[in-house]
Structure formats: C-alpha cells, structure tokens
Short mmCIF file of C-alpha atoms in Angstrom, two decimals:
data_model
loop_
_atom_site.label_atom_id
_atom_site.label_comp_id
_atom_site.label_asym_id
_atom_site.label_seq_id
_atom_site.Cartn_x
_atom_site.Cartn_y
_atom_site.Cartn_z
CA MET A 217 152.66 -81.07 49.79
CA GLY A 218 149.33 -79.62 49.72
CA PHE A 219 147.92 -76.88 47.36
CA ALA A 220 144.46 -75.26 47.00
CA ARG A 221 143.07 -72.02 45.69
CA ALA A 222 139.86 -69.99 46.31
CA CYS A 223 138.84 -66.55 45.12
CA SER A 224 137.89 -63.10 46.51
CA VAL A 225 137.53 -59.67 45.25
CA ALA A 226 139.71 -56.54 45.53
CA LEU A 227 137.97 -53.14 45.30
CA VAL A 228 139.48 -50.23 43.62
CA GLY A 229 137.01 -47.43 44.10
CA VAL A 230 133.62 -48.93 43.10
CA ASP A 231 135.28 -51.38 40.74
CA GLY A 232 136.20 -54.89 41.57
CA VAL A 233 139.08 -57.29 40.56
CA VAL A 234 138.72 -61.10 41.17
CA VAL A 235 141.82 -62.08 43.11
CA GLU A 236 142.98 -65.74 43.29
CA VAL A 237 143.98 -66.91 46.83
CA GLN A 238 146.42 -69.68 46.55
CA ALA A 239 147.62 -71.70 49.58
CA ASP A 240 150.67 -73.88 49.43
CA LEU A 241 151.82 -76.24 52.33
CA GLU A 242 155.29 -77.79 52.39
CA PRO A 243 157.41 -79.62 54.80
CA GLY A 244 159.61 -77.34 56.85
CA VAL A 245 159.33 -75.06 59.98
CA ALA A 246 155.89 -73.83 60.70
CA ALA A 247 155.33 -70.53 59.28
CA PHE A 248 152.75 -68.35 57.59
CA THR A 249 153.90 -66.03 54.81
CA LEU A 250 151.53 -63.77 52.96
CA VAL A 251 152.39 -62.37 49.59
CA GLY A 252 150.82 -60.38 46.88
CA LEU A 253 150.85 -56.88 47.68
CA PRO A 254 148.83 -56.88 50.89
CA ASP A 255 148.32 -53.78 53.17
CA LYS A 256 148.74 -53.73 56.98
CA THR A 257 145.01 -54.75 57.48
CA LEU A 258 145.48 -57.76 55.25
CA VAL A 259 148.86 -58.73 56.76
CA GLU A 260 147.15 -59.04 60.03
CA SER A 261 144.66 -61.72 58.57
CA ARG A 262 147.45 -64.37 59.47
CA ASP A 263 146.63 -64.13 63.10
CA ARG A 264 142.75 -63.79 62.51
CA VAL A 265 142.74 -66.70 60.27
CA ARG A 266 144.81 -68.97 62.54
CA ALA A 267 142.83 -68.13 65.57
CA ALA A 268 139.48 -68.73 63.74
CA VAL A 269 140.58 -71.99 62.22
CA VAL A 270 141.48 -73.42 65.68
CA ASN A 271 138.46 -72.06 67.43
CA SER A 272 136.24 -73.54 64.57
CA GLY A 273 137.45 -77.06 65.79
CA ALA A 274 140.02 -77.53 62.73
CA ALA A 275 143.61 -78.37 63.20
CA TRP A 276 146.13 -75.79 61.95
CA PRO A 277 148.64 -77.28 59.71
CA GLN A 278 152.05 -77.49 61.23
CA LYS A 279 154.07 -77.05 58.01
CA LYS A 280 155.55 -74.14 55.98
CA LEU A 281 152.35 -72.15 54.63
CA THR A 282 152.45 -69.79 51.87
CA VAL A 283 149.43 -67.77 50.72
CA GLY A 284 149.64 -65.75 47.48
CA LEU A 285 147.31 -63.24 46.36
CA SER A 286 147.08 -63.04 42.52
CA PRO A 287 147.42 -60.84 40.48
CA ALA A 288 150.22 -59.50 42.68
CA SER A 289 150.28 -55.98 40.90
CA VAL A 290 146.63 -55.18 42.20
CA PRO A 291 146.64 -53.37 45.44
CA LYS A 292 144.68 -55.37 47.97
CA SER A 293 143.29 -54.01 51.32
CA GLY A 294 140.65 -54.65 54.11
CA ALA A 295 139.68 -57.67 55.96
CA GLY A 296 137.36 -59.07 53.34
CA PHE A 297 139.95 -61.75 52.25
CA ASP A 298 139.88 -63.44 55.47
CA LEU A 299 137.23 -66.09 54.49
CA ALA A 300 139.00 -66.79 51.24
CA VAL A 301 142.21 -67.28 52.95
CA ALA A 302 140.89 -69.64 55.44
CA ALA A 303 139.18 -71.77 52.85
CA ALA A 304 142.40 -71.95 50.83
CA VAL A 305 144.31 -73.04 53.84
CA LEU A 306 141.77 -75.63 54.69
CA GLY A 307 141.72 -76.77 51.25
CA ALA A 308 145.43 -77.29 51.05
CA ALA A 309 145.39 -79.25 54.49
CA GLU A 310 142.48 -81.32 53.00
CA VAL A 311 140.10 -80.48 55.66
CA VAL A 312 137.69 -79.64 52.77
CA ASP A 313 137.78 -80.72 49.23
CA PRO A 314 140.00 -78.36 47.26
CA GLY A 315 137.89 -78.85 44.13
CA ALA A 316 134.79 -77.57 46.07
CA ILE A 317 136.39 -74.11 46.58
CA ALA A 318 138.38 -73.62 43.48
CA ASP A 319 135.58 -71.62 41.66
CA LEU A 320 134.08 -70.28 44.93
CA VAL A 321 134.22 -66.47 45.61
CA LEU A 322 134.44 -65.84 49.36
CA ILE A 323 134.08 -62.45 50.99
CA GLY A 324 134.06 -61.64 54.68
CA GLU A 325 136.13 -60.79 57.81
CA LEU A 326 136.73 -63.51 60.48
CA GLY A 327 136.58 -62.91 64.22
CA LEU A 328 139.13 -64.87 66.46
CA ASP A 329 136.13 -66.95 67.51
CA GLY A 330 135.47 -68.04 63.89
CA ARG A 331 132.34 -65.77 63.32
CA VAL A 332 132.01 -64.21 59.87
CA ARG A 333 131.82 -60.41 60.26
CA PRO A 334 130.25 -58.42 57.34
CA VAL A 335 132.38 -56.04 55.32
CA ARG A 336 131.56 -52.97 53.00
CA GLY A 337 131.31 -53.06 49.35
CA ILE A 338 129.64 -56.47 48.98
CA LEU A 339 127.47 -55.35 46.08
CA PRO A 340 130.39 -54.18 43.73
CA ALA A 341 132.53 -57.06 44.70
CA VAL A 342 129.72 -59.65 43.77
CA LEU A 343 129.07 -57.68 40.61
CA ALA A 344 132.70 -58.00 39.60
CA ALA A 345 132.65 -61.70 40.39
CA ALA A 346 129.66 -62.12 38.20
CA GLU A 347 131.21 -60.08 35.32
CA ALA A 348 134.15 -62.47 35.54
CA GLY A 349 131.94 -65.42 35.16
CA TYR A 350 131.79 -66.76 38.74
CA ARG A 351 128.37 -67.93 39.73
CA GLN A 352 128.83 -69.01 43.47
CA VAL A 353 129.60 -66.53 46.18
CA VAL A 354 129.98 -66.84 49.98
CA VAL A 355 129.35 -63.90 52.07
CA PRO A 356 128.45 -62.83 55.63
CA GLN A 357 124.79 -63.66 56.35
CA GLN A 358 124.19 -60.10 57.30
CA CYS A 359 125.05 -59.05 53.72
CA ALA A 360 123.40 -61.94 51.81
CA ALA A 361 120.33 -59.75 50.76
CA GLU A 362 122.81 -57.10 49.39
CA ALA A 363 124.76 -59.77 47.35
CA ALA A 364 121.32 -61.44 46.10
CA LEU A 365 120.78 -58.04 44.12
CA VAL A 366 123.20 -59.37 41.46
CA PRO A 367 121.18 -61.75 39.21
CA ASP A 368 122.27 -65.27 38.04
CA VAL A 369 124.67 -65.67 41.19
CA ALA A 370 124.11 -68.18 43.88
CA VAL A 371 124.54 -66.61 47.26
CA LEU A 372 125.40 -68.47 50.52
CA GLY A 373 125.33 -66.45 53.73
CA VAL A 374 127.15 -67.95 56.53
CA ARG A 375 127.47 -66.75 60.31
CA SER A 376 130.78 -68.68 61.02
CA LEU A 377 133.55 -70.60 59.55
CA ARG A 378 132.24 -73.74 61.22
CA GLN A 379 129.05 -73.34 59.13
CA LEU A 380 131.23 -72.86 55.97
CA ILE A 381 133.15 -76.13 56.97
CA ALA A 382 129.93 -77.88 57.45
CA VAL A 383 128.53 -76.85 54.03
CA LEU A 384 131.84 -77.85 52.15
CA THR A 385 132.17 -81.21 53.97
CA GLY A 386 128.42 -82.17 54.02
CA GLY A 387 128.22 -82.23 57.77
CA VAL A 388 125.42 -81.08 60.05
CA LEU A 389 125.05 -77.21 59.93
CA PRO A 390 125.68 -75.90 63.50
CA GLU A 391 123.38 -73.27 64.76
CA GLU A 392 125.07 -70.01 65.59
CA GLU A 393 123.63 -67.76 68.13
CA SER A 394 123.32 -63.94 67.75
CA ALA A 395 126.16 -62.02 69.56
CA ALA A 396 123.64 -59.38 70.42
CA PRO A 397 121.90 -59.42 73.79
CA PRO A 398 118.20 -59.08 73.59
CA GLY A 399 117.09 -55.42 72.85
CA ARG A 400 120.53 -54.25 71.62
CA PRO A 401 121.77 -53.93 68.04
CA ASP A 402 123.94 -56.41 66.47
CA PRO A 403 127.57 -55.58 67.05
CA MET A 404 128.46 -57.54 63.88
CA LEU A 405 127.00 -54.77 61.87
CA ALA A 406 129.44 -52.25 63.20
CA GLY A 407 131.73 -52.89 60.26
CA LEU A 408 129.10 -51.70 57.74
CA LEU A 409 128.87 -48.10 58.96
CA LEU A 410 131.80 -45.84 59.21
CA PRO A 411 131.39 -43.69 62.26
CA GLY A 412 130.41 -40.11 61.00
CA ALA A 413 130.50 -41.07 57.38
CA GLY A 414 126.82 -40.48 56.70
CA LEU A 415 126.66 -37.02 58.39
CA GLY A 416 125.40 -34.55 55.90
CA THR A 417 125.85 -37.11 53.04
CA GLY A 418 123.99 -39.99 51.59
CA LEU A 419 120.36 -40.87 52.34
CA ALA A 420 118.04 -38.30 53.83
CA PRO A 421 116.46 -39.29 57.15
CA GLY A 422 113.33 -41.54 56.53
CA ARG A 423 114.30 -41.41 52.94
CA GLN A 424 113.75 -45.12 52.18
CA GLY A 425 110.64 -45.82 54.37
CA GLY A 426 109.21 -42.59 55.78
CA GLU A 427 105.58 -42.11 56.27
CA PRO A 428 104.00 -39.52 53.74
CA HIS A 429 103.31 -37.10 56.50
CA ASP A 430 106.93 -37.13 57.73
CA LEU A 431 108.26 -36.30 54.42
CA PRO A 432 109.19 -32.63 53.28
CA ASP A 433 106.48 -31.08 51.43
CA LEU A 434 106.74 -28.29 48.84
CA ALA A 435 103.44 -26.84 50.12
CA ASP A 436 105.18 -25.86 53.34
CA VAL A 437 107.12 -23.24 51.42
CA ALA A 438 105.46 -19.86 51.64
CA GLY A 439 105.50 -17.80 48.46
CA GLN A 440 108.51 -18.15 46.26
CA HIS A 441 106.55 -18.72 43.05
CA GLY A 442 109.44 -18.19 40.88
CA ALA A 443 111.82 -20.24 42.88
CA ARG A 444 109.35 -23.02 43.01
CA ARG A 445 108.98 -22.99 39.27
CA ALA A 446 112.75 -23.11 38.79
CA LEU A 447 112.74 -26.10 41.38
CA GLU A 448 110.17 -27.82 39.11
CA VAL A 449 112.24 -27.18 35.86
CA SER A 450 115.43 -28.39 37.55
CA ALA A 451 113.84 -31.67 38.48
CA ALA A 452 112.27 -32.35 35.23
CA GLY A 453 115.41 -31.71 33.06
CA GLY A 454 118.31 -32.33 35.58
CA HIS A 455 119.34 -28.70 35.28
CA HIS A 456 121.78 -27.36 37.97
CA LEU A 457 120.24 -24.57 40.10
CA PHE A 458 121.73 -21.54 41.84
CA LEU A 459 119.58 -19.77 44.56
CA SER A 460 120.60 -16.29 45.64
CA GLY A 461 118.73 -14.51 48.48
CA PRO A 462 118.91 -13.07 52.04
CA PRO A 463 118.88 -15.45 55.11
CA GLY A 464 115.52 -16.80 55.94
CA ALA A 465 114.05 -16.64 52.53
CA GLY A 466 113.55 -20.36 52.17
CA LYS A 467 116.64 -21.35 49.99
CA THR A 468 117.48 -24.40 52.05
CA MET A 469 113.77 -25.37 52.46
CA LEU A 470 113.51 -25.50 48.68
CA ALA A 471 116.70 -27.45 48.11
CA GLU A 472 115.64 -30.05 50.78
CA ARG A 473 112.32 -30.59 48.86
CA LEU A 474 114.09 -31.08 45.49
CA PRO A 475 114.98 -34.85 45.99
CA TRP A 476 111.34 -35.63 46.58
CA LEU A 477 110.38 -34.18 43.14
CA LEU A 478 112.66 -36.61 41.44
CA PRO A 479 111.09 -40.11 40.32
CA PRO A 480 112.36 -43.40 41.91
CA LEU A 481 115.60 -44.77 40.61
CA THR A 482 115.51 -47.30 37.95
CA ARG A 483 116.92 -50.77 38.81
CA GLN A 484 120.21 -50.01 37.17
CA ASP A 485 120.40 -46.69 38.90
CA SER A 486 119.55 -48.23 42.18
CA VAL A 487 122.49 -50.76 41.89
CA GLU A 488 124.89 -47.86 40.83
CA VAL A 489 123.94 -45.86 44.06
CA THR A 490 123.77 -48.87 46.34
CA ALA A 491 127.27 -49.92 45.10
CA VAL A 492 128.85 -46.47 45.88
CA HIS A 493 127.10 -46.28 49.29
CA SER A 494 128.12 -49.71 50.13
CA VAL A 495 131.88 -48.97 49.48
CA ALA A 496 131.64 -45.62 51.47
CA GLY A 497 130.07 -47.45 54.61
CA ILE A 498 126.94 -45.35 54.62
CA LEU A 499 124.34 -48.13 53.53
CA PRO A 500 121.91 -48.64 56.33
CA PRO A 501 121.78 -52.26 57.41
CA GLY A 502 118.59 -53.92 56.54
CA GLU A 503 118.06 -51.76 53.47
CA PRO A 504 120.25 -53.44 50.81
CA LEU A 505 118.78 -51.44 47.74
CA VAL A 506 118.72 -47.58 47.49
CA THR A 507 115.30 -46.86 45.64
CA ARG A 508 115.25 -43.09 46.00
CA ALA A 509 117.66 -40.29 44.85
CA PRO A 510 120.09 -39.62 47.59
CA TYR A 511 120.80 -36.17 48.95
CA CYS A 512 124.14 -34.89 50.00
CA ALA A 513 124.64 -31.55 51.97
CA PRO A 514 128.27 -31.08 53.12
CA HIS A 515 129.16 -28.48 55.30
CA HIS A 516 131.01 -25.30 53.77
CA SER A 517 134.19 -26.21 55.59
CA ALA A 518 134.52 -29.49 53.37
CA THR A 519 137.87 -29.89 51.78
CA MET A 520 138.43 -30.81 48.07
CA GLN A 521 138.99 -34.30 48.95
CA SER A 522 135.89 -34.74 50.79
CA LEU A 523 134.00 -33.39 47.87
CA VAL A 524 135.44 -35.11 44.95
CA GLY A 525 136.95 -38.13 46.76
CA GLY A 526 140.24 -39.01 48.07
CA GLY A 527 142.00 -40.16 51.21
CA ASN A 528 144.99 -42.28 52.08
CA GLY A 529 145.83 -45.23 49.95
CA VAL A 530 143.17 -46.06 47.44
CA PRO A 531 140.70 -43.02 47.01
CA ARG A 532 137.23 -43.30 48.51
CA PRO A 533 134.04 -41.66 47.05
CA GLY A 534 133.41 -38.21 47.96
CA ALA A 535 130.20 -36.16 48.10
CA VAL A 536 129.91 -35.95 44.36
CA SER A 537 129.75 -39.71 44.26
CA LEU A 538 127.57 -40.11 47.12
CA ALA A 539 125.11 -37.73 45.41
CA HIS A 540 125.41 -39.88 42.28
CA ARG A 541 121.87 -40.02 40.63
CA GLY A 542 120.57 -37.50 43.22
CA VAL A 543 121.04 -34.03 44.62
CA LEU A 544 124.25 -32.32 45.85
CA PHE A 545 123.27 -29.19 47.90
CA LEU A 546 126.01 -26.81 48.75
CA ASP A 547 124.53 -24.26 51.11
CA GLU A 548 126.36 -21.12 51.96
CA ALA A 549 128.28 -21.73 48.65
CA ALA A 550 130.30 -18.67 48.74
CA GLU A 551 131.87 -19.92 52.09
CA PHE A 552 133.34 -23.01 50.41
CA HIS A 553 137.04 -22.89 49.34
CA GLY A 554 137.41 -21.66 45.85
CA ARG A 555 139.56 -24.68 44.65
CA ALA A 556 136.98 -27.12 46.36
CA LEU A 557 134.16 -25.49 44.18
CA ASP A 558 136.34 -25.45 40.94
CA ALA A 559 136.94 -28.99 41.42
CA LEU A 560 133.43 -29.70 40.70
CA ARG A 561 133.48 -28.26 37.06
CA GLN A 562 134.97 -31.55 35.51
CA PRO A 563 132.42 -33.88 37.07
CA LEU A 564 129.57 -31.54 36.28
CA GLU A 565 130.42 -31.94 32.58
CA SER A 566 131.55 -35.60 32.34
CA GLY A 567 129.33 -37.15 35.04
CA HIS A 568 132.37 -39.06 36.77
CA VAL A 569 135.50 -38.11 38.51
CA VAL A 570 138.89 -39.46 37.84
CA ILE A 571 141.26 -39.59 40.99
CA ALA A 572 144.89 -40.33 40.57
CA ARG A 573 147.01 -41.24 43.74
CA ALA A 574 150.11 -43.12 44.30
CA ALA A 575 148.08 -46.15 45.09
CA GLY A 576 146.29 -46.01 41.73
CA VAL A 577 143.80 -44.34 39.50
CA VAL A 578 140.08 -44.52 40.43
CA ARG A 579 137.25 -43.62 38.38
CA LEU A 580 134.13 -42.84 40.42
CA PRO A 581 130.45 -42.15 39.16
CA ALA A 582 129.25 -38.61 39.72
CA ARG A 583 126.26 -37.63 37.68
CA PHE A 584 124.40 -35.36 40.23
CA LEU A 585 122.02 -32.47 40.16
CA MET A 586 123.95 -29.61 42.00
CA VAL A 587 122.08 -26.85 43.93
CA LEU A 588 124.02 -23.77 45.18
CA ALA A 589 122.56 -21.54 47.72
CA ALA A 590 124.30 -18.14 48.74
CA ASN A 591 123.62 -14.80 50.28
CA PRO A 592 124.25 -11.87 48.19
CA CYS A 593 126.74 -10.35 50.49
CA PRO A 594 128.42 -10.99 53.97
CA CYS A 595 125.35 -9.18 55.86
CA GLY A 596 122.86 -10.89 53.48
CA ARG A 597 120.89 -7.66 53.16
CA HIS A 598 122.18 -6.36 49.75
CA THR A 599 119.01 -6.79 47.77
CA LEU A 600 116.51 -6.27 50.47
CA ARG A 601 114.19 -3.16 49.72
CA GLY A 602 113.98 -0.75 52.62
CA HIS A 603 116.88 -2.14 54.39
CA GLY A 604 120.49 -0.80 54.32
CA CYS A 605 123.35 -3.09 53.44
CA GLU A 606 126.36 -1.98 55.28
CA CYS A 607 128.92 -3.83 53.16
CA PRO A 608 131.14 -1.68 50.99
CA PRO A 609 130.67 -2.28 47.21
CA ALA A 610 134.21 -3.90 46.96
CA VAL A 611 133.22 -6.25 49.72
CA VAL A 612 129.93 -7.19 47.82
CA ARG A 613 132.00 -7.85 44.61
CA ARG A 614 134.57 -9.80 46.34
CA TYR A 615 132.20 -11.97 48.23
CA GLN A 616 129.93 -12.70 44.88
CA GLY A 617 133.30 -13.32 43.13
CA ARG A 618 134.01 -16.35 45.22
CA LEU A 619 131.78 -18.34 42.81
CA SER A 620 133.99 -18.44 39.67
CA GLY A 621 132.55 -17.54 36.37
CA PRO A 622 133.32 -21.13 34.73
CA LEU A 623 131.54 -22.75 37.52
CA LEU A 624 128.39 -20.44 37.30
CA ASP A 625 128.40 -20.89 33.52
CA ARG A 626 127.77 -24.62 34.09
CA VAL A 627 124.57 -23.72 36.19
CA ASP A 628 121.45 -23.45 33.96
CA LEU A 629 119.05 -21.85 36.35
CA ARG A 630 119.86 -18.78 38.59
CA VAL A 631 117.06 -17.57 40.69
CA GLU A 632 116.86 -14.54 43.02
CA VAL A 633 114.90 -15.68 46.14
CA GLU A 634 112.95 -12.66 47.57
CA PRO A 635 112.17 -12.21 51.23
CA VAL A 636 108.82 -13.84 52.12
CA THR A 637 105.99 -11.28 52.53
CA ARG A 638 103.62 -11.11 55.42
CA SER A 639 100.69 -12.27 53.32
CA ASP A 640 102.51 -15.22 52.02
CA LEU A 641 103.90 -16.20 55.55
CA LEU A 642 100.33 -15.87 56.94
CA GLY A 643 98.93 -18.09 54.17
CA ARG A 644 96.47 -15.42 52.69
CA GLY A 645 97.51 -16.30 49.16
CA GLY A 646 96.68 -19.99 49.87
CA ARG A 647 99.02 -22.81 50.00
CA GLY A 648 101.26 -23.64 46.89
CA GLU A 649 101.02 -26.92 45.35
CA SER A 650 102.16 -30.13 47.14
CA THR A 651 105.13 -32.22 46.38
CA ALA A 652 102.97 -35.01 44.98
CA VAL A 653 101.31 -32.79 42.37
CA VAL A 654 104.45 -31.27 41.23
CA ALA A 655 106.38 -34.56 41.16
CA GLU A 656 103.54 -35.86 39.05
CA ARG A 657 104.30 -33.30 36.40
CA VAL A 658 107.94 -33.93 36.60
CA ARG A 659 107.46 -37.54 35.88
CA GLU A 660 105.19 -36.71 32.89
CA ALA A 661 107.72 -34.37 31.46
CA ARG A 662 110.62 -36.95 31.86
CA ASP A 663 108.37 -39.52 30.12
CA ARG A 664 108.11 -37.16 27.12
CA THR A 665 111.99 -36.54 27.21
CA ALA A 666 112.62 -40.34 27.49
CA HIS A 667 110.44 -41.09 24.52
CA ARG A 668 112.20 -38.34 22.27
CA LEU A 669 115.58 -39.40 23.39
CA ALA A 670 114.84 -43.33 23.07
CA GLY A 671 117.86 -44.99 21.33
CA THR A 672 120.24 -42.30 22.13
CA PRO A 673 122.87 -42.37 25.09
CA TRP A 674 121.22 -39.39 26.71
CA ARG A 675 118.24 -39.66 29.27
CA LEU A 676 117.63 -35.91 30.31
CA ASN A 677 117.56 -32.69 28.42
CA SER A 678 120.69 -31.45 30.41
CA GLU A 679 122.86 -34.35 28.89
CA VAL A 680 122.05 -33.73 25.32
CA PRO A 681 124.92 -32.02 23.37
CA GLY A 682 124.10 -28.46 22.05
CA GLN A 683 125.04 -29.50 18.47
CA GLN A 684 122.45 -32.43 18.74
CA LEU A 685 119.94 -29.91 19.99
CA ARG A 686 120.60 -27.45 17.17
CA THR A 687 120.41 -30.04 14.17
CA ARG A 688 118.40 -33.06 15.41
CA TRP A 689 115.83 -31.48 17.51
CA PRO A 690 115.73 -27.67 16.61
CA ALA A 691 113.38 -25.19 18.24
CA GLY A 692 110.45 -23.45 16.52
CA PRO A 693 111.19 -20.75 13.78
CA GLY A 694 112.48 -17.63 15.39
CA ALA A 695 112.35 -19.16 18.78
CA LEU A 696 116.07 -18.52 19.36
CA ALA A 697 116.36 -14.80 18.03
CA GLN A 698 116.46 -13.23 21.48
CA ALA A 699 119.12 -15.80 22.81
CA GLU A 700 121.33 -15.29 19.63
CA ARG A 701 121.19 -11.44 20.27
CA ASP A 702 122.38 -12.11 23.86
CA LEU A 703 125.15 -14.04 22.41
CA GLU A 704 126.34 -11.33 19.99
CA ARG A 705 126.06 -8.68 22.91
CA GLY A 706 128.29 -10.98 24.99
CA LEU A 707 125.71 -11.83 27.68
CA LEU A 708 125.69 -15.50 26.80
CA THR A 709 128.68 -17.78 26.09
CA ALA A 710 128.24 -20.52 23.50
CA ARG A 711 128.00 -22.94 26.32
CA GLY A 712 125.39 -20.67 27.82
CA LEU A 713 123.38 -20.59 24.52
CA ASP A 714 123.33 -24.39 24.56
CA ARG A 715 122.25 -24.64 28.13
CA VAL A 716 119.23 -22.11 27.43
CA LEU A 717 118.16 -24.43 24.52
CA ARG A 718 118.38 -27.42 26.96
CA VAL A 719 116.19 -25.58 29.52
CA ALA A 720 113.73 -24.44 26.79
CA TRP A 721 113.23 -28.03 25.88
CA THR A 722 112.40 -28.97 29.58
CA VAL A 723 109.87 -26.18 29.72
CA ALA A 724 108.31 -27.34 26.46
CA ASP A 725 108.08 -30.71 28.05
CA LEU A 726 106.49 -29.44 31.03
CA ARG A 727 103.86 -27.83 29.03
CA GLY A 728 103.43 -30.85 26.71
CA GLY A 729 104.71 -29.11 23.61
CA SER A 730 106.41 -30.77 20.62
CA ARG A 731 109.21 -28.27 20.47
CA PRO A 732 110.47 -25.17 22.18
CA GLU A 733 108.68 -21.84 21.08
CA THR A 734 109.81 -18.34 21.60
CA PRO A 735 107.94 -18.17 25.22
CA ASP A 736 109.79 -21.16 26.32
CA VAL A 737 113.07 -19.73 25.23
CA ALA A 738 112.30 -16.47 26.79
CA LEU A 739 111.44 -18.32 30.14
CA ALA A 740 114.82 -20.15 29.71
CA LEU A 741 116.72 -16.91 29.34
CA GLU A 742 114.90 -15.48 32.30
CA LEU A 743 115.90 -18.42 34.50
CA ARG A 744 119.53 -18.23 33.04
CA THR A 745 120.05 -14.61 33.42
CA GLY A 746 117.75 -13.48 36.09
CA VAL A 747 116.40 -10.71 33.73
CA ALA A 748 112.59 -10.79 33.48
CA ARG A 749 111.40 -11.37 29.95
CA GLY A 750 107.71 -11.31 30.45
CA ALA A 751 107.53 -15.03 29.46
CA ALA A 752 106.74 -16.82 32.62
CA THR A 753 102.88 -17.05 31.80
CA ALA A 754 103.35 -17.51 28.16
CA ALA A 755 105.55 -20.42 28.65
CA GLY A 756 103.00 -22.50 30.44
CA ALA A 757 105.19 -23.59 33.24
CA PRO A 758 103.16 -23.72 36.45
CA SER A 759 104.13 -21.63 39.28
#
C-alpha cells in the first residue's frame, strides 16, 4: 500500500483555504476515485491527470487509487488542483519522494500532454498558503511573477509535469518549447482571461503603461469650472459624485478623468486589487501587479448580480469589487434597474459586499468611489435655457425618481453640469488646469488627511464617522450654523449633515487649512444641495 499527500488551495471568492490532497494506493481492480466535494471540472481531473502522467514518461499505477480532498466540507472547483493530484499520485506510487511533496503547495491545470497551464486566482491562493504557514509553492511558469508578489514564499514556476518530476527526483531539467508559433500569442495564457470579462470593467486601456500624451487630460474638458472643482474634491476626500446635465455637456469626459486624479495605489491596496482581478479573470498577462486605481463603467443594462457579484455556484466578483480602490462610473444612471442601484447602498456604507448563495457565503471587498451621471429628463433638455422640454412634469418627476432618496443620500457631491458655451468650446477663456496639476493638489490634500488620521482605522475624510468629526475634529466656531439650520428645516438628514462636514474637511485640506471654517462648510453645502451659497471663492478651492 502507498500513501502520499500534497497541498493545494480552494478559493471562495477572494479568500483561500488550503486543501490537503491525499492519494492512497491499495491492491485491487485498477480504478480512480476522487472524493471531497469536487465539482464537475474537478471530477474531470481524473482523466487529465492520468493522461498527463503517462505522456510525461511515468507509469500509471495499476491499483485501486483513491484521492481525497480535505477538508471535505469546503466546496472545490476548477482545474487548479490537477498539479497537486498528480504529485500526490506520483508520491503514492513512489515515483517521487512522498516527503518532498508533503508540505508543498501546488497550483495549476494539466494538459493531456503534461504541460502545466496557468489558472486564475494565483495571488489570493498563494496569500492563503502563506497565511497558513506554507513557504514553498509550485505554480505555472506564466504565473510565477504573480505568485512572487507574496513575500517570504519560495516560488517554483514549471512549464510541464516532466519538469516538476525532474526537480523532485534531482534529474536533468528538460527544456519545454513554447506552444505558440512565432509571432502569435501564447495559447497557454487563454485560461487567464475570461472572454468578455473585461468589457467595461477593470483596468482602463493603457492604464498601467500608457504614454503621458495618450492619457485622458482634464485640460481637454472645456469650461465646467464647477464640475471640475467637484471632481477635485471627490478625488481628494473619496466622496461619491452625482453629475446631472444635458447630453453632450461633458459628464462622461469628467468621469473618465477622475481615476487619473487619484494617487497610485499603496502596496497593500495593489495586492488587494490584483487579487480581485486575478480571480475575475481580467488581470492582463505580463502585468502581475495593478499599481493604479481601476475604473469600471458597466452598461446600464447590467443586472444586480453583475454589479454586486454572484453567478452559478460560488459567487464571483461584480463591478463593485472590480472597482475596489478605484472608480465605479454608472453612466445613464437613471436607466439602471432600481433594484440594481439600491443594491449598492450596503457596500457604499461598509466597503464590502456579502453574497449568500447555496454554495456558500462570500465576502468581497468593495470600497470604491462612485460617480453617477444622468440626464435631467428623458429628452435631456429640462434645464436648458432657451430650449423647450417636451416632457410632461409627471414624466420628469418619474424619471428623476428612478434614483432613490436613500441612494442619493449617500452621495456627497451633486453637481449640475451646464451646457458648454461657445467661448469655452473655442478656448477663448483659456484651457483649464491639466490632470498633473490637479493630481498634485489632490496628493497634498490626501497627505494632510493621512497625517491627521494617523493611528486611526480611517484613511480618507469620507470614511470618518460623523460622531468622531463632531467631537474629535470639530469645525471652527459657528462654521456649522447654516448646516444646522438646514437640518432643522428638513433640507438635510442626519447622515447628510455628517457628509457635509466630511466634505468641508476635504475643502479645508485642499486649501491647507487646519480645520473647516464657515466658507468651507458653505461650499460643502453648495456641493451637497446644488444651491449656490456664494462660498466658492471664499473657500479657496481651485476652479
């Protein structure tokens, strides 16, 4: 009788569980039994592993073979267990030393010819193995750079099962030629990218390595000084933004430039974002680490599951998770289904989303900056001066009512985007500030915020609870008088008052103030309610 074990990782969302793969050989009729709650893809690994072992030059044991995946209560899916199953079988057959693979974590899919194919979710899987105390992992060579992002873990990248056997037995490492003909992409990378998964979600084109002249520039936006100011405040404090205006006014242009105002991701944030994108199958090959804020812009026909996550079996990340630490842009927000929009309310508050399905409960990160853009009415001309809107008042109210009050109450900044004038379009008023200039002010404001919030669990003004802002970091004397009057008159909710104070702190950080004063709160109220308070210049916020 022969017995051996190896380890692999089962992913549940973006969290991993180390799975022990045990192989047991007993005398009897040759058979291969796989137990331990495998799904259909994993059950098919019996045929893949048998063919891969034979085609790699090793003998397949002609005995009763049982492979168990422990713990059996954890759902297991995907082809990433193939490499661990093959190693355990070879250890039980004494082709390799069972002791050499006992504490080895192996992740990868096997082709029938023995080649090791890359799989999605390598980074979160290796992170889970490291947290469980494992220090040696074997992954497909194409994913070795992604696995190497985890510190204190030795990574071995292999192209075939033959190479793994040679490493474990101390033999000569065989050379494996690339399967791609010259001038064609490597077909082995096909498993890393889901077809269509990156459309409208994930990384913006050229995001990670584009030339400066190819990137969207805020200076290209004609006019819209108030909207540009709101965009800067949104980027500096992480405040959600609602842009309302007629078609062609520049709402989409403004939203597309917001990610470039955000500072580069920290190392920890980069690992979090990369893990989500790796599981979702939209991590570009050759770019193992996402260093810039992601940008997701799903179509207005998106379902609730595609926004918050879901799917058959174990839930998969949705747009809110793909936008983690970045921007979620909902263009034509009024055209989205009401239930889909209201499903965003919980992740907007908590920074994560919990999805319960029959296959299990998954907690996915979802701390994003939301930008809504919508026309004022179905024809879009409701607020245009000198142009008649043909929509009846009831139609206008019904159209604007598609965005529920509880959802809008979570949006800190609400801006009316006016039509572009001829002088602005022709550039007679001069070009606005470039993205680089505004991004530098945003960085300085965030540095002031980080210095003030050092030692707390919060990083941005938008994350600080209102009770802490009122007691630990109060505004200047009398600065909240107007906001308190609006609260008494019913123009602000209690949550709205807290959000006005958060925005006021961001305005103060942008101007370099030590605390919000009356002009800062007045500008925050103007950005919150859309009612001019005459505070834009006094607050010192650049336009």
